[in-house]
Amino acid sequence: MAIREILTVPDPRLKEVSKPVEGGVTDEIRALMDDMLETMYDAPGIGLAAIQIGVPLRVIVMDLAKEGEEPQPRYFVNPEIVETVEETQPYEEGCLSVPDIFDEVERPSKCLIRYLDYDGFKIEEWAEDLYAVCIQHEMDHLEGTLFIDYLSRLKRQRAIDKVKKATKRKIREDAA
Ligand code: ZN
């Protein structure tokens, strides 16, 4: 396992549409998911899509365990949203690719999802609460959409400028 670099805005790769994994969940895909989970825990974050480490495949990892709870890693290969309810809920979202920016996004409160798990089994289940928020946020990454794309143009630009500045500062510090 290895910690990979997380891409941040405005990296154009974050706008790419990810491709489906062909040929099922192989050891290679599992190795990718292991790296993604380690990278996510290190950040730390609760969800990560493969494109966030520069791999344009439809793969997501997640862990929604609260502090002090046992880790509950979840793995999603080729996830699909089958159905959503009409009811929406606002949630203050953040993203490892848009560090230190948080804002409210409104999404369907429940969704029925279908995916392959770590062992390649096909799972279909309803996601609700934080799980529903997180899977919709991560699945947006597979389409090249970020949560800041739901904000006003001004707020989005401000967020990108802030991340750019912070990234430059970090590069300078690392070089010093
Ligand atoms: Zn994100």
PDB file of C-alpha atoms and ligand atoms in Angstrom:
ATOM      1  CA  MET A   1       0.000   0.000   0.000  1.00  0.00           C
ATOM      2  CA  ALA A   2       1.113   3.513  -0.675  1.00  0.00           C
ATOM      3  CA  ILE A   3      -0.075   7.027  -0.009  1.00  0.00           C
ATOM      4  CA  ARG A   4      -0.689   8.808  -3.318  1.00  0.00           C
ATOM      5  CA  GLU A   5      -0.807  12.493  -4.056  1.00  0.00           C
ATOM      6  CA  ILE A   6      -4.306  13.997  -4.019  1.00  0.00           C
ATOM      7  CA  LEU A   7      -5.049  16.353  -6.918  1.00  0.00           C
ATOM      8  CA  THR A   8      -6.518  19.729  -6.013  1.00  0.00           C
ATOM      9  CA  VAL A   9      -8.396  22.360  -8.015  1.00  0.00           C
ATOM     10  CA  PRO A  10      -7.908  23.675 -10.641  1.00  0.00           C
ATOM     11  CA  ASP A  11      -6.145  20.471 -11.845  1.00  0.00           C
ATOM     12  CA  PRO A  12      -7.910  19.693 -15.180  1.00  0.00           C
ATOM     13  CA  ARG A  13      -7.885  15.945 -14.465  1.00  0.00           C
ATOM     14  CA  LEU A  14     -10.590  16.555 -11.867  1.00  0.00           C
ATOM     15  CA  LYS A  15     -12.923  17.499 -14.756  1.00  0.00           C
ATOM     16  CA  GLU A  16     -12.399  14.170 -16.559  1.00  0.00           C
ATOM     17  CA  VAL A  17     -15.185  11.594 -16.866  1.00  0.00           C
ATOM     18  CA  SER A  18     -13.936   8.298 -15.402  1.00  0.00           C
ATOM     19  CA  LYS A  19     -14.204   5.034 -17.335  1.00  0.00           C
ATOM     20  CA  PRO A  20     -15.887   1.856 -16.111  1.00  0.00           C
ATOM     21  CA  VAL A  21     -13.651  -0.906 -14.764  1.00  0.00           C
ATOM     22  CA  GLU A  22     -13.656  -3.730 -17.326  1.00  0.00           C
ATOM     23  CA  GLY A  23     -13.103  -7.358 -16.399  1.00  0.00           C
ATOM     24  CA  GLY A  24     -14.347  -7.263 -12.820  1.00  0.00           C
ATOM     25  CA  VAL A  25     -12.559  -6.586  -9.554  1.00  0.00           C
ATOM     26  CA  THR A  26      -9.019  -7.878 -10.101  1.00  0.00           C
ATOM     27  CA  ASP A  27      -6.031  -7.801  -7.740  1.00  0.00           C
ATOM     28  CA  GLU A  28      -4.876  -4.698  -9.610  1.00  0.00           C
ATOM     29  CA  ILE A  29      -8.139  -2.896  -8.790  1.00  0.00           C
ATOM     30  CA  ARG A  30      -7.929  -4.103  -5.179  1.00  0.00           C
ATOM     31  CA  ALA A  31      -4.364  -2.715  -4.957  1.00  0.00           C
ATOM     32  CA  LEU A  32      -5.676   0.614  -6.272  1.00  0.00           C
ATOM     33  CA  MET A  33      -8.450   0.601  -3.657  1.00  0.00           C
ATOM     34  CA  ASP A  34      -5.935  -0.236  -0.890  1.00  0.00           C
ATOM     35  CA  ASP A  35      -3.820   2.776  -1.913  1.00  0.00           C
ATOM     36  CA  MET A  36      -6.910   4.975  -2.122  1.00  0.00           C
ATOM     37  CA  LEU A  37      -8.064   3.971   1.363  1.00  0.00           C
ATOM     38  CA  GLU A  38      -4.621   4.599   2.859  1.00  0.00           C
ATOM     39  CA  THR A  39      -4.442   7.976   1.103  1.00  0.00           C
ATOM     40  CA  MET A  40      -7.924   8.872   2.356  1.00  0.00           C
ATOM     41  CA  TYR A  41      -7.140   7.891   5.988  1.00  0.00           C
ATOM     42  CA  ASP A  42      -3.895   9.848   5.845  1.00  0.00           C
ATOM     43  CA  ALA A  43      -5.569  13.030   4.552  1.00  0.00           C
ATOM     44  CA  PRO A  44      -7.876  12.464   6.535  1.00  0.00           C
ATOM     45  CA  GLY A  45     -11.182  12.237   4.696  1.00  0.00           C
ATOM     46  CA  ILE A  46     -14.324  10.089   4.569  1.00  0.00           C
ATOM     47  CA  GLY A  47     -14.478   9.426   0.817  1.00  0.00           C
ATOM     48  CA  LEU A  48     -12.178   9.383  -2.202  1.00  0.00           C
ATOM     49  CA  ALA A  49     -12.696   8.766  -5.919  1.00  0.00           C
ATOM     50  CA  ALA A  50      -9.872   7.289  -8.031  1.00  0.00           C
ATOM     51  CA  ILE A  51      -9.649  10.401 -10.228  1.00  0.00           C
ATOM     52  CA  GLN A  52      -8.624  12.366  -7.137  1.00  0.00           C
ATOM     53  CA  ILE A  53      -5.304  10.481  -7.277  1.00  0.00           C
ATOM     54  CA  GLY A  54      -5.239  10.833 -11.072  1.00  0.00           C
ATOM     55  CA  VAL A  55      -6.707   7.437 -12.031  1.00  0.00           C
ATOM     56  CA  PRO A  56      -9.741   7.930 -14.317  1.00  0.00           C
ATOM     57  CA  LEU A  57     -11.612   4.744 -13.301  1.00  0.00           C
ATOM     58  CA  ARG A  58     -15.031   4.394 -11.697  1.00  0.00           C
ATOM     59  CA  VAL A  59     -13.732   3.391  -8.269  1.00  0.00           C
ATOM     60  CA  ILE A  60     -14.567   4.935  -4.878  1.00  0.00           C
ATOM     61  CA  VAL A  61     -13.545   4.230  -1.293  1.00  0.00           C
ATOM     62  CA  MET A  62     -15.278   5.493   1.840  1.00  0.00           C
ATOM     63  CA  ASP A  63     -15.289   5.148   5.613  1.00  0.00           C
ATOM     64  CA  LEU A  64     -18.046   6.824   7.604  1.00  0.00           C
ATOM     65  CA  ALA A  65     -17.024   5.466  11.037  1.00  0.00           C
ATOM     66  CA  LYS A  66     -17.122   8.119  13.760  1.00  0.00           C
ATOM     67  CA  GLU A  67     -14.088   8.938  15.850  1.00  0.00           C
ATOM     68  CA  GLY A  68     -13.369   6.102  18.284  1.00  0.00           C
ATOM     69  CA  GLU A  69     -15.336   3.545  16.242  1.00  0.00           C
ATOM     70  CA  GLU A  70     -13.758   0.595  14.442  1.00  0.00           C
ATOM     71  CA  PRO A  71     -12.845   1.423  10.818  1.00  0.00           C
ATOM     72  CA  GLN A  72     -15.626   0.582   8.346  1.00  0.00           C
ATOM     73  CA  PRO A  73     -13.987   0.708   4.914  1.00  0.00           C
ATOM     74  CA  ARG A  74     -16.384   0.567   1.963  1.00  0.00           C
ATOM     75  CA  TYR A  75     -15.381  -0.030  -1.635  1.00  0.00           C
ATOM     76  CA  PHE A  76     -17.356   0.739  -4.792  1.00  0.00           C
ATOM     77  CA  VAL A  77     -16.480  -0.375  -8.287  1.00  0.00           C
ATOM     78  CA  ASN A  78     -18.655   0.862 -11.189  1.00  0.00           C
ATOM     79  CA  PRO A  79     -21.274   2.363  -8.852  1.00  0.00           C
ATOM     80  CA  GLU A  80     -24.597   3.484 -10.293  1.00  0.00           C
ATOM     81  CA  ILE A  81     -27.481   5.425  -8.813  1.00  0.00           C
ATOM     82  CA  VAL A  82     -30.580   3.417  -9.659  1.00  0.00           C
ATOM     83  CA  GLU A  83     -33.145   5.638  -7.992  1.00  0.00           C
ATOM     84  CA  THR A  84     -33.384   8.713  -5.783  1.00  0.00           C
ATOM     85  CA  VAL A  85     -36.198  10.017  -3.604  1.00  0.00           C
ATOM     86  CA  GLU A  86     -37.697  13.438  -4.306  1.00  0.00           C
ATOM     87  CA  GLU A  87     -36.982  14.757  -0.832  1.00  0.00           C
ATOM     88  CA  THR A  88     -33.708  16.676  -0.603  1.00  0.00           C
ATOM     89  CA  GLN A  89     -31.529  17.662   2.336  1.00  0.00           C
ATOM     90  CA  PRO A  90     -28.800  20.280   2.678  1.00  0.00           C
ATOM     91  CA  TYR A  91     -25.415  19.244   4.012  1.00  0.00           C
ATOM     92  CA  GLU A  92     -22.207  21.195   4.530  1.00  0.00           C
ATOM     93  CA  GLU A  93     -19.773  19.389   2.244  1.00  0.00           C
ATOM     94  CA  GLY A  94     -16.027  19.469   1.913  1.00  0.00           C
ATOM     95  CA  CYS A  95     -13.627  17.743  -0.467  1.00  0.00           C
ATOM     96  CA  LEU A  96      -9.989  16.607  -0.307  1.00  0.00           C
ATOM     97  CA  SER A  97      -9.498  18.167  -3.765  1.00  0.00           C
ATOM     98  CA  VAL A  98     -10.831  21.516  -2.495  1.00  0.00           C
ATOM     99  CA  PRO A  99      -9.119  21.598   0.908  1.00  0.00           C
ATOM    100  CA  ASP A 100     -10.446  23.799   3.727  1.00  0.00           C
ATOM    101  CA  ILE A 101     -13.529  24.916   1.784  1.00  0.00           C
ATOM    102  CA  PHE A 102     -16.946  23.945   3.111  1.00  0.00           C
ATOM    103  CA  ASP A 103     -20.356  24.866   1.793  1.00  0.00           C
ATOM    104  CA  GLU A 104     -23.911  23.657   1.768  1.00  0.00           C
ATOM    105  CA  VAL A 105     -25.125  21.457  -1.088  1.00  0.00           C
ATOM    106  CA  GLU A 106     -28.678  20.156  -1.461  1.00  0.00           C
ATOM    107  CA  ARG A 107     -29.053  16.554  -2.666  1.00  0.00           C
ATOM    108  CA  PRO A 108     -31.692  13.799  -2.586  1.00  0.00           C
ATOM    109  CA  SER A 109     -31.848  12.448   0.972  1.00  0.00           C
ATOM    110  CA  LYS A 110     -31.859   8.783  -0.104  1.00  0.00           C
ATOM    111  CA  CYS A 111     -30.648   6.901  -3.128  1.00  0.00           C
ATOM    112  CA  LEU A 112     -30.631   3.314  -4.279  1.00  0.00           C
ATOM    113  CA  ILE A 113     -27.157   2.350  -5.425  1.00  0.00           C
ATOM    114  CA  ARG A 114     -25.684  -0.625  -7.235  1.00  0.00           C
ATOM    115  CA  TYR A 115     -21.973  -1.481  -7.315  1.00  0.00           C
ATOM    116  CA  LEU A 116     -19.356  -4.209  -7.057  1.00  0.00           C
ATOM    117  CA  ASP A 117     -17.648  -4.529  -3.668  1.00  0.00           C
ATOM    118  CA  TYR A 118     -14.023  -5.375  -2.794  1.00  0.00           C
ATOM    119  CA  ASP A 119     -14.614  -9.053  -3.569  1.00  0.00           C
ATOM    120  CA  GLY A 120     -16.448  -8.335  -6.802  1.00  0.00           C
ATOM    121  CA  PHE A 121     -19.906  -9.117  -5.426  1.00  0.00           C
ATOM    122  CA  LYS A 122     -22.799  -7.132  -6.856  1.00  0.00           C
ATOM    123  CA  ILE A 123     -24.518  -5.113  -4.133  1.00  0.00           C
ATOM    124  CA  GLU A 124     -27.743  -3.119  -4.330  1.00  0.00           C
ATOM    125  CA  GLU A 125     -28.742  -1.036  -1.319  1.00  0.00           C
ATOM    126  CA  TRP A 126     -30.381   2.188  -0.185  1.00  0.00           C
ATOM    127  CA  ALA A 127     -28.053   4.873   1.096  1.00  0.00           C
ATOM    128  CA  GLU A 128     -29.354   7.525   3.463  1.00  0.00           C
ATOM    129  CA  ASP A 129     -28.068  10.284   5.770  1.00  0.00           C
ATOM    130  CA  LEU A 130     -24.317  10.878   5.493  1.00  0.00           C
ATOM    131  CA  TYR A 131     -23.908   7.752   3.350  1.00  0.00           C
ATOM    132  CA  ALA A 132     -26.282   9.217   0.741  1.00  0.00           C
ATOM    133  CA  VAL A 133     -24.472  12.570   0.779  1.00  0.00           C
ATOM    134  CA  CYS A 134     -21.054  10.980   0.465  1.00  0.00           C
ATOM    135  CA  ILE A 135     -21.832   8.487  -2.307  1.00  0.00           C
ATOM    136  CA  GLN A 136     -23.506  11.206  -4.409  1.00  0.00           C
ATOM    137  CA  HIS A 137     -20.537  13.524  -3.841  1.00  0.00           C
ATOM    138  CA  GLU A 138     -18.046  10.800  -4.814  1.00  0.00           C
ATOM    139  CA  MET A 139     -20.086   9.691  -7.825  1.00  0.00           C
ATOM    140  CA  ASP A 140     -20.063  13.293  -9.033  1.00  0.00           C
ATOM    141  CA  HIS A 141     -16.256  13.010  -9.167  1.00  0.00           C
ATOM    142  CA  LEU A 142     -16.669  10.172 -11.696  1.00  0.00           C
ATOM    143  CA  GLU A 143     -18.475  12.661 -13.961  1.00  0.00           C
ATOM    144  CA  GLY A 144     -15.892  15.402 -13.417  1.00  0.00           C
ATOM    145  CA  THR A 145     -18.200  17.374 -11.137  1.00  0.00           C
ATOM    146  CA  LEU A 146     -17.066  18.937  -7.860  1.00  0.00           C
ATOM    147  CA  PHE A 147     -19.301  20.100  -5.006  1.00  0.00           C
ATOM    148  CA  ILE A 148     -18.192  23.699  -5.672  1.00  0.00           C
ATOM    149  CA  ASP A 149     -19.811  23.400  -9.125  1.00  0.00           C
ATOM    150  CA  TYR A 150     -23.170  23.647  -7.296  1.00  0.00           C
ATOM    151  CA  LEU A 151     -22.212  26.993  -5.737  1.00  0.00           C
ATOM    152  CA  SER A 152     -22.510  30.427  -7.338  1.00  0.00           C
ATOM    153  CA  ARG A 153     -19.815  31.336  -9.850  1.00  0.00           C
ATOM    154  CA  LEU A 154     -18.376  33.878  -7.437  1.00  0.00           C
ATOM    155  CA  LYS A 155     -18.170  31.429  -4.532  1.00  0.00           C
ATOM    156  CA  ARG A 156     -16.650  28.781  -6.799  1.00  0.00           C
ATOM    157  CA  GLN A 157     -13.960  31.153  -8.093  1.00  0.00           C
ATOM    158  CA  ARG A 158     -13.170  32.309  -4.561  1.00  0.00           C
ATOM    159  CA  ALA A 159     -12.764  28.700  -3.454  1.00  0.00           C
ATOM    160  CA  ILE A 160     -10.431  27.872  -6.347  1.00  0.00           C
ATOM    161  CA  ASP A 161      -8.331  31.016  -5.727  1.00  0.00           C
ATOM    162  CA  LYS A 162      -8.035  30.154  -2.037  1.00  0.00           C
ATOM    163  CA  VAL A 163      -6.874  26.595  -2.767  1.00  0.00           C
ATOM    164  CA  LYS A 164      -4.411  27.851  -5.407  1.00  0.00           C
ATOM    165  CA  LYS A 165      -2.884  30.295  -2.933  1.00  0.00           C
ATOM    166  CA  ALA A 166      -2.648  27.666  -0.182  1.00  0.00           C
ATOM    167  CA  THR A 167      -1.047  25.154  -2.589  1.00  0.00           C
ATOM    168  CA  LYS A 168       1.571  27.711  -3.700  1.00  0.00           C
ATOM    169  CA  ARG A 169       2.341  28.490  -0.069  1.00  0.00           C
ATOM    170  CA  LYS A 170       2.749  24.786   0.677  1.00  0.00           C
ATOM    171  CA  ILE A 171       5.118  24.277  -2.277  1.00  0.00           C
ATOM    172  CA  ARG A 172       7.236  27.216  -1.053  1.00  0.00           C
ATOM    173  CA  GLU A 173       7.315  25.790   2.483  1.00  0.00           C
ATOM    174  CA  ASP A 174       8.260  22.330   1.236  1.00  0.00           C
ATOM    175  CA  ALA A 175      11.086  23.831  -0.829  1.00  0.00           C
ATOM    176  CA  ALA A 176      12.410  25.930   2.055  1.00  0.00           C
TER     177      ALA A 176
HETATM  178 ZN    ZN B   1     -14.673  15.246  -3.212  1.00  0.00          ZN
END
